[in-house]
Each structure stands twice: as structure tokens, then as C-alpha cells.
Coordinates of C-alpha atoms in Angstrom, one line a residue:
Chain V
X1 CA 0.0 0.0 0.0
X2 CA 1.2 3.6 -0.8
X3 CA 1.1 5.9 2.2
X4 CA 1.5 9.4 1.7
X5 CA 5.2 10.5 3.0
X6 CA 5.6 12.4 6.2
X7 CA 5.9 15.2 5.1
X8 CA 2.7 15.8 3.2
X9 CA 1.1 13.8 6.3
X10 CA 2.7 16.5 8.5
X11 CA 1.0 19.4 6.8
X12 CA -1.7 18.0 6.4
X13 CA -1.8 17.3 10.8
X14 CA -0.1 21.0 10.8
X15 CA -3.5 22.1 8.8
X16 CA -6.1 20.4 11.5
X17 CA -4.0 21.8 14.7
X18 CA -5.3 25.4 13.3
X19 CA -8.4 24.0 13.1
X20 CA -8.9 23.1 9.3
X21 CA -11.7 21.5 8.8
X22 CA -11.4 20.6 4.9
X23 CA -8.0 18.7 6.1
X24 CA -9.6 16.8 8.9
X25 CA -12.1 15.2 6.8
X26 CA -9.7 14.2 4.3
X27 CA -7.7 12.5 7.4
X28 CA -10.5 10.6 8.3
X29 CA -11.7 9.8 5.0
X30 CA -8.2 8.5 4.4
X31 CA -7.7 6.2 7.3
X32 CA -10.7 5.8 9.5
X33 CA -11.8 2.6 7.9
X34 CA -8.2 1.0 7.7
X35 CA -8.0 1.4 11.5
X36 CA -11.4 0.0 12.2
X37 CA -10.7 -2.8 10.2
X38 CA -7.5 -3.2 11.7
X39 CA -9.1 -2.9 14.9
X40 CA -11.8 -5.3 13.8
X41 CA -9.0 -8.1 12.8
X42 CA -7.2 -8.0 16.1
X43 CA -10.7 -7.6 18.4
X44 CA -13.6 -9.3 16.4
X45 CA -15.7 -7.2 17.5
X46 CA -16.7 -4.0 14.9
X47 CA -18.6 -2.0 18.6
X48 CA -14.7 -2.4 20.5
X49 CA -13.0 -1.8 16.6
X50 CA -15.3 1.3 16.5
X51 CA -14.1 2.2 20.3
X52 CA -10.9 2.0 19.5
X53 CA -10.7 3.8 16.0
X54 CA -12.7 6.4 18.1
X55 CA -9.8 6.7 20.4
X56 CA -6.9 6.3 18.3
X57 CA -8.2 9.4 16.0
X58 CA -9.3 11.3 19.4
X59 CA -5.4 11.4 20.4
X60 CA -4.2 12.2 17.2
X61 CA -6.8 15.3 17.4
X62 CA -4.7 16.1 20.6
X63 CA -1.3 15.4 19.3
X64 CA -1.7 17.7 15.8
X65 CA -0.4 20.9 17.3
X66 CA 3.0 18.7 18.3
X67 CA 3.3 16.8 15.3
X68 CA 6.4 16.0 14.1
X69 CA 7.4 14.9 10.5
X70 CA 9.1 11.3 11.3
X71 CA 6.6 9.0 10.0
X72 CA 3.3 8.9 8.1
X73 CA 0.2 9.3 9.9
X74 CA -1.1 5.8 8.9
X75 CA 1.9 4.1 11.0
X76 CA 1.5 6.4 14.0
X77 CA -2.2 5.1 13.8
X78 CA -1.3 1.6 13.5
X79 CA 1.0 2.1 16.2
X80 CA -1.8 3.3 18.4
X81 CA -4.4 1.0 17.5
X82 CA -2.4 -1.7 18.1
X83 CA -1.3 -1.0 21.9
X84 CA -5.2 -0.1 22.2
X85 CA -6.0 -3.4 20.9
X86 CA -3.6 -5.5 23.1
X87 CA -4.6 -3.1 25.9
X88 CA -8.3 -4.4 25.3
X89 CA -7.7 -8.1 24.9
X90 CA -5.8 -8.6 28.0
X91 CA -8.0 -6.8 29.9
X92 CA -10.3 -9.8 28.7
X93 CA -11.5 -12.7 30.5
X94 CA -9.7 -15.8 28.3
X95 CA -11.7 -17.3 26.4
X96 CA -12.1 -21.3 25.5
X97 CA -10.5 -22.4 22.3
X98 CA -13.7 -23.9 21.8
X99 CA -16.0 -20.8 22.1
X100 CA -13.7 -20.0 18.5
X101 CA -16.5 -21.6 15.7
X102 CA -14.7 -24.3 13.9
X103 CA -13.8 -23.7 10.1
X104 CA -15.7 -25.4 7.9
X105 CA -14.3 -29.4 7.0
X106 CA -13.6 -29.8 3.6
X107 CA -15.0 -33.4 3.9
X108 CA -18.2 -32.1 5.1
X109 CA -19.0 -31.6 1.2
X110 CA -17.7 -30.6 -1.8
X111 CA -15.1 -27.0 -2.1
X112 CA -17.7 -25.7 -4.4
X113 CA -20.6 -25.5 -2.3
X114 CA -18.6 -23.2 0.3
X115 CA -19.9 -19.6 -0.3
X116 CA -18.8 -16.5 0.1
X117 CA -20.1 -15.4 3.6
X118 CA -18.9 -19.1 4.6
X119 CA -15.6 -18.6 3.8
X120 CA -15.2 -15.3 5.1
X121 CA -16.4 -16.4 8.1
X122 CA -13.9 -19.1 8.5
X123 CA -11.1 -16.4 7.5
X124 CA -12.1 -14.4 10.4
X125 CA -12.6 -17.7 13.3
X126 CA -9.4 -19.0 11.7
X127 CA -7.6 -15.4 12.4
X128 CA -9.3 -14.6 15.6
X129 CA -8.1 -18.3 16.8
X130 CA -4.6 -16.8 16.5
X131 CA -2.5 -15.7 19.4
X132 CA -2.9 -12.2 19.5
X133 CA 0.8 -11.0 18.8
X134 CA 0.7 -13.7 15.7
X135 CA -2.7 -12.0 14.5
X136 CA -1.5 -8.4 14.6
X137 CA 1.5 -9.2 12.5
X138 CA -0.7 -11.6 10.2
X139 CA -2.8 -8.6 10.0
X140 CA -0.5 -5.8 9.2
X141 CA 1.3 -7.8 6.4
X142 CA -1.3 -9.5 4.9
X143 CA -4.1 -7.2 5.0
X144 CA -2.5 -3.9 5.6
X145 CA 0.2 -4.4 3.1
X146 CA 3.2 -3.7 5.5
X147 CA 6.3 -4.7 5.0
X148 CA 8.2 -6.8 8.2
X149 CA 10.2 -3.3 9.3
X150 CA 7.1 -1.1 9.5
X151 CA 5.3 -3.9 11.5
X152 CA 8.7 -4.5 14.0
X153 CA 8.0 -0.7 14.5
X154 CA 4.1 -0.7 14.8
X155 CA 5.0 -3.6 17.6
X156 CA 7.6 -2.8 19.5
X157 CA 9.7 -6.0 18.4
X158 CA 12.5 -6.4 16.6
X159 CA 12.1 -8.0 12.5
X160 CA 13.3 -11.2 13.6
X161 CA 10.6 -11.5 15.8
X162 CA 8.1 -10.3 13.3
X163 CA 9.4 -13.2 10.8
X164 CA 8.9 -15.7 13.6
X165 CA 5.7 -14.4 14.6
X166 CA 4.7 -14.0 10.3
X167 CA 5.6 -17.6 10.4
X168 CA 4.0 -19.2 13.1
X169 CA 0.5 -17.5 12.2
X170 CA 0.7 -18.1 9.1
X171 CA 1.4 -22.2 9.7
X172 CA -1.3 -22.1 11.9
X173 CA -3.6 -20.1 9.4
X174 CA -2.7 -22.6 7.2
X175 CA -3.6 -26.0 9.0
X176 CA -7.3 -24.2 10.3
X177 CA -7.7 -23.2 6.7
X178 CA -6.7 -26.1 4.3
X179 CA -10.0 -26.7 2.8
X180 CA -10.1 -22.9 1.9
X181 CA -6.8 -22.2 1.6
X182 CA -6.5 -25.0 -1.4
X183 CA -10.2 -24.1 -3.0
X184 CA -8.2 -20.2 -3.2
X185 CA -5.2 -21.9 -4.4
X186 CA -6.8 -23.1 -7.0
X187 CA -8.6 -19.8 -8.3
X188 CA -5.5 -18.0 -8.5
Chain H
X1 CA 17.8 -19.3 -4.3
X2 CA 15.8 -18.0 -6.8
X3 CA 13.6 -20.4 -7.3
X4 CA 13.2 -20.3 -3.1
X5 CA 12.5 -16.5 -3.5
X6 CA 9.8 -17.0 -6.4
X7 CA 8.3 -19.7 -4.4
X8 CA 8.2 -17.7 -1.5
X9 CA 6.4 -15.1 -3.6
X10 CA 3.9 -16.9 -4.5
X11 CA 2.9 -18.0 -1.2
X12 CA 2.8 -14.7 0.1
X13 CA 1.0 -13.8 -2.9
X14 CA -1.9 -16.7 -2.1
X15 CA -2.1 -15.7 1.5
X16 CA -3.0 -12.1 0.7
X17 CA -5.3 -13.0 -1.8
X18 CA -6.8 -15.7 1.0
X19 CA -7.1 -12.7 3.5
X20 CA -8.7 -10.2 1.6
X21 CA -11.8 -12.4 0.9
X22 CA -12.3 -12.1 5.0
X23 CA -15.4 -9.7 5.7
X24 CA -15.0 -6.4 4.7
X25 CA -15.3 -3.8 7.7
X26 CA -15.9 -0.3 7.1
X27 CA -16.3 3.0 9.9
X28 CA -20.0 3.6 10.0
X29 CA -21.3 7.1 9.5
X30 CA -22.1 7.6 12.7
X31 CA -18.1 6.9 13.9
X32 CA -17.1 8.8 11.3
X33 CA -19.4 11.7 12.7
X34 CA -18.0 11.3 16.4
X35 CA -14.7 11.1 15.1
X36 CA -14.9 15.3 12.9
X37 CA -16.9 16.3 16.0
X38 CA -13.7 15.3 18.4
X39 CA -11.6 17.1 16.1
X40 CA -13.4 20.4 17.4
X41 CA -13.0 19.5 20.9
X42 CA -9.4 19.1 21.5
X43 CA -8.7 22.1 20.0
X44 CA -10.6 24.3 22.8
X45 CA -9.4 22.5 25.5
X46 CA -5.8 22.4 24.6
X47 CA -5.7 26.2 23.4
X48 CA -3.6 27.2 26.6
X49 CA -0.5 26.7 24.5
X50 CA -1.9 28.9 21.5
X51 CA -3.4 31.7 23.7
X52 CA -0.2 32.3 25.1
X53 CA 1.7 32.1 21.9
X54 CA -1.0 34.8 20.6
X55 CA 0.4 37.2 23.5
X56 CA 3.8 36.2 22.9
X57 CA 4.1 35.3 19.2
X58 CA 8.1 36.1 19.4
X59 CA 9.5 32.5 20.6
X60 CA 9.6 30.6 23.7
X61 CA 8.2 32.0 26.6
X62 CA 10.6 31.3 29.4
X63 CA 12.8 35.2 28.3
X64 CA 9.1 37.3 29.5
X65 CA 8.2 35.4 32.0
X66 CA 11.8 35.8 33.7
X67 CA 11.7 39.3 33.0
X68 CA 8.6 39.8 34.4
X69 CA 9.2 37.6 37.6
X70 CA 12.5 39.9 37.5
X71 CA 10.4 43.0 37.7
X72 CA 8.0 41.6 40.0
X73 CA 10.8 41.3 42.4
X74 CA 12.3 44.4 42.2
X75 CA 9.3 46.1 43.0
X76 CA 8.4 44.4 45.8
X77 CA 11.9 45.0 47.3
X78 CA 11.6 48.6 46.4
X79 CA 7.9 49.0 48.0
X80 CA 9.3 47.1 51.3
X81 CA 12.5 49.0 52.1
X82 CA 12.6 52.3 49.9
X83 CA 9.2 54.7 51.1
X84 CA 9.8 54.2 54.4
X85 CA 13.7 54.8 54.6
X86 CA 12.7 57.7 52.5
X87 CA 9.5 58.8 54.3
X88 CA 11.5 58.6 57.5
X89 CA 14.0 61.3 56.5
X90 CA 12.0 63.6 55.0
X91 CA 9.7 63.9 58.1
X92 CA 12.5 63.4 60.8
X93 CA 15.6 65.1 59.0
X94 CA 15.0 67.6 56.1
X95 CA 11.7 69.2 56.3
X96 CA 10.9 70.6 60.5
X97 CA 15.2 71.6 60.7
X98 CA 15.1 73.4 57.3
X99 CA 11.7 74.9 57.5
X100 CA 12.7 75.8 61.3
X101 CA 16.0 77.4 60.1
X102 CA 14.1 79.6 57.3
X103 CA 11.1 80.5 59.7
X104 CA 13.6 81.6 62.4
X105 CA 16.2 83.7 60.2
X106 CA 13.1 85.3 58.6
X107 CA 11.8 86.2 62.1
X108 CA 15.5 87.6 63.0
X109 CA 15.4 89.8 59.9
X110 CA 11.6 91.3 60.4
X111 CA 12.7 92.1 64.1
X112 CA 16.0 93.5 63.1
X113 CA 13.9 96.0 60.6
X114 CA 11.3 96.7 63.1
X115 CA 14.4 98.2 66.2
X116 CA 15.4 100.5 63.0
X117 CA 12.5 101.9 62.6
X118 CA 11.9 102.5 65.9
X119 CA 15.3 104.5 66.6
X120 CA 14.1 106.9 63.4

């Protein structure tokens, strides 16, 4: 994905910390539904990825007269949403392995007669069945188009833990997914 | 090596292509409203910082502010020693001795005048 550089980002924050209105929207209209669906991936829940989007913009509001020109907006945000998002899950009670619905068996019938909500469905139980530090980097490679430095920085960890994280989730995606993954496999 | 990278690729290619057929989520309008109305908000109740730098547009603040904690200083030195040190030698010193001095040499003068017009 191509993020604006920081620069542009930066006067465009500069812009809403004297109160532009014009540059606000275009913020929002820019990132608001990457972070909710961000927030959506790690939480599975689009009330708590609304809550958090909500809170992630709210201190961005408060930190535009401070901004400074290091890194886009976008990674700030993910940076943000993400320690919201942990912040949230461990706050949780756990929760059973089993309370997680079960993708759908591929020897229950054929791959053809899994539809579209069905499979997307599974994506989602097989991604929320993730550990969570697994899932966020899952998330920001493979969905928000990341590469393994920007997601070592979103995290807090170094790349080599990203890789081992990238791998692990994406073995265990794997193995929950197989009937899907190999109907996909054999569309592209 | 190659061919490890292009398979590689390809895998990552797959997964991202598997991913993106999970459910679409989107802000709804009504986040989206809460989320411009906020951006009024922080504005007003952070504007300490911008109403001082509209009464001091000229850089940091800390040169004013010393100068006028500097001032405030001085002045209260000056108002607790200097009027009465002052006050105190005008009334004790200067004023009754001088005035006392001119009002006698005055008086010597008239009475002087008044014995030399009595001998004519």
C-alpha cells in the first residue's frame, strides 16, 4: 500500500491543529476505515474496533499541534491501535479455544458449495483463533500491506521477531484453513 | 535461491489473496461523525498553548516570563524597604530643621527691621 510521505502527512496534521476542517475530513476519510478494520481483525468485534478507531483518532486530534514529521500518519495510527487493541484483549476474561466456531471441514461436502459469507467467516474464526501478537503481525502484512520493518515498529519488536511471529500465524492459518486455503489456491 | 524467493512469492502472494476475501469492515457514519466532531473538541481545551503564543508570538516563553518575575521582584523589594527609609528622613531630617531654620532667620530679619524703625 502507498502511504503518503511524512511530510505531506505533516501538513496536512499542521492544517487540523489550526483547526482546518477541509484537512480533517480528508484524514478521516483517508484512514478511519483502515483502522477500524484493523481494529476489527485484532478484536472481532466491529462496537470495541469502532471504540478504539474512536480513540486512536481522538489522540491524534490532541497530538496535531506537536506533530512531528518522522513517519506517516497511517503508521502512528497503527501504532496506536495496536497497543489499544492488546490493551483491550488482555483486559479480557480468556476465552475457551472452543468458544472460536470451527472452520468449515472440507470433507463435510464438496469446495464448491462453500460460499462466500462461509468462507469469510472461517477467515475471520481462523484469524481470531490466532494468538494475539501472531494475529496483529498476520494482520499488518497481509491485509494492511506492511512490510516486516514497518510492522517490527508498529509492535515494539525487533524483525526477527516479526518473521517468527509471520511464520507461526501463518502455519497455523494454514492448517485451520486447508480446505479454503486449497479451493483459493486453486482460483488464483 | 531463486527459485526459493519466487516460491516464496507466490505464497505470500496466495495468503493475501486468501485474507482479503475475509469480511469487509468499514467506519459507519455515525463513527465517522463522532470522530470530525472530536476534532473540534481538542482544540478548545488544549488552546492554553496557542493563547499564550498569541500574547507572545516572538518564541519561547521562558525570556518574558523571567523578566517579568525579575520585575515583580524588584518592585516588591523597592515598596518594602525604599518609602519608608525615605519617608523617614524627609519627616524626621530635612523638612521641621530646614523649615525651622528659614522661619527663624526670617523672624530675625523682620525684628532686626522693626528696632530700626523704631530708633528713626
Amino acid at each position: 500500500m502507498n502511504d503518503p510521505s511524512p511530510q505531506s502527512d505533516a501538513a496536512l496534521i499542521r492544517r487540523i491543529g489550526d483547526g482546518d476542517g477541509v484537512a480533517t475530513r480528508l484524514v478521516v476519510d483517508r484512514y478511519l476505515d483502515r483502522i477500524v478494520a484493523y481494529g476489527y481483525r485484532m478484536l472481532g468485534d466491529v462496537a470495541e474496533a469502532e471504540d478504539v478507531a474512536q480513540e486512536a483518532f481522538l489522540r491524534l486530534w490532541r497530538q496535531a499541534p506537536r506533530w512531528r514529521a518522522d513517519a506517516p500518519v497511517i503508521h502512528w495510527l497503527h501504532k496506536v491501535t495496536y497497543n489499544l487493541c492488546i490493551d483491550r484483549l488482555r483486559k479480557r476474561t480468556p476465552v475457551s479455544i472452543e468458544t472460536v466456531p470451527e472452520p468449515r471441514d472440507s470433507a463435510i461436502g464438496p469446495a464448491g458449495e462453500i460460499h462466500r459469507s462461509q468462507l469469510s467467516a472461517a477467515i475471520d474464526a481462523a484469524i481470531q483463533a490466532l494468538p494475539e501478537r501472531q494475529r496483529a503481525a498476520v494482520v499488518f502484512v497481509h491485509q494492511e500491506g506492511l512490510n516486516n520493518i514497518q510492522t517490527a515498529e508498529a509492535m515494539g519488536v525487533s524483525v526477527e521477531a516479526v518473521e517468527s511471529l509471520l511464520a507461526r500465524g501463518r502455519r497455523a492459518l494454514r492448517a485451520s484453513l486447508a480446505a479454503v486455503y486449497a479451493e483459493t489456491k486453486g482460483d488464483v | 535461491m531463486v527459485q526459493d524467493n519466487q516460491k516464496n512469492d507466490a505464497e505470500l502472494e496466495e495468503f493475501n489473496a486468501l485474507l482479503r476475501q475475509a469480511t469487509p469492515v468499514l467506519a459507519s457514519p455515525e463513527l465517522k461523525a463522532r470522530v470530525l466532531a472530536a476534532a473540534d473538541t481538542p482544540g478548545k481545551t488544549t488552546s492554553i498553548g496557542s493563547v499564550l503564543h498569541q500574547l507572545w508570538p516572538f518564541g519561547s516563553l521562558w525570556r518574558p516570563a523571567a523578566g517579568l518575575a525579575a520585575a515583580a521582584c524588584f518592585g516588591v523589594v523597592v515598596g518594602l524597604i525604599g518609602p519608608a527609609g525615605i519617608g523617614g528622613s524627609i519627616a524626621q531630617d530635612t523638612l521641621p530643621t530646614g523649615l525651622g531654620e528659614d522661619v527663624l532667620s526670617i523672624a530675625s530679619v523682620l525684628t532686626t527691621g522693626e528696632d530700626q524703625a523704631d530708633d528713626f
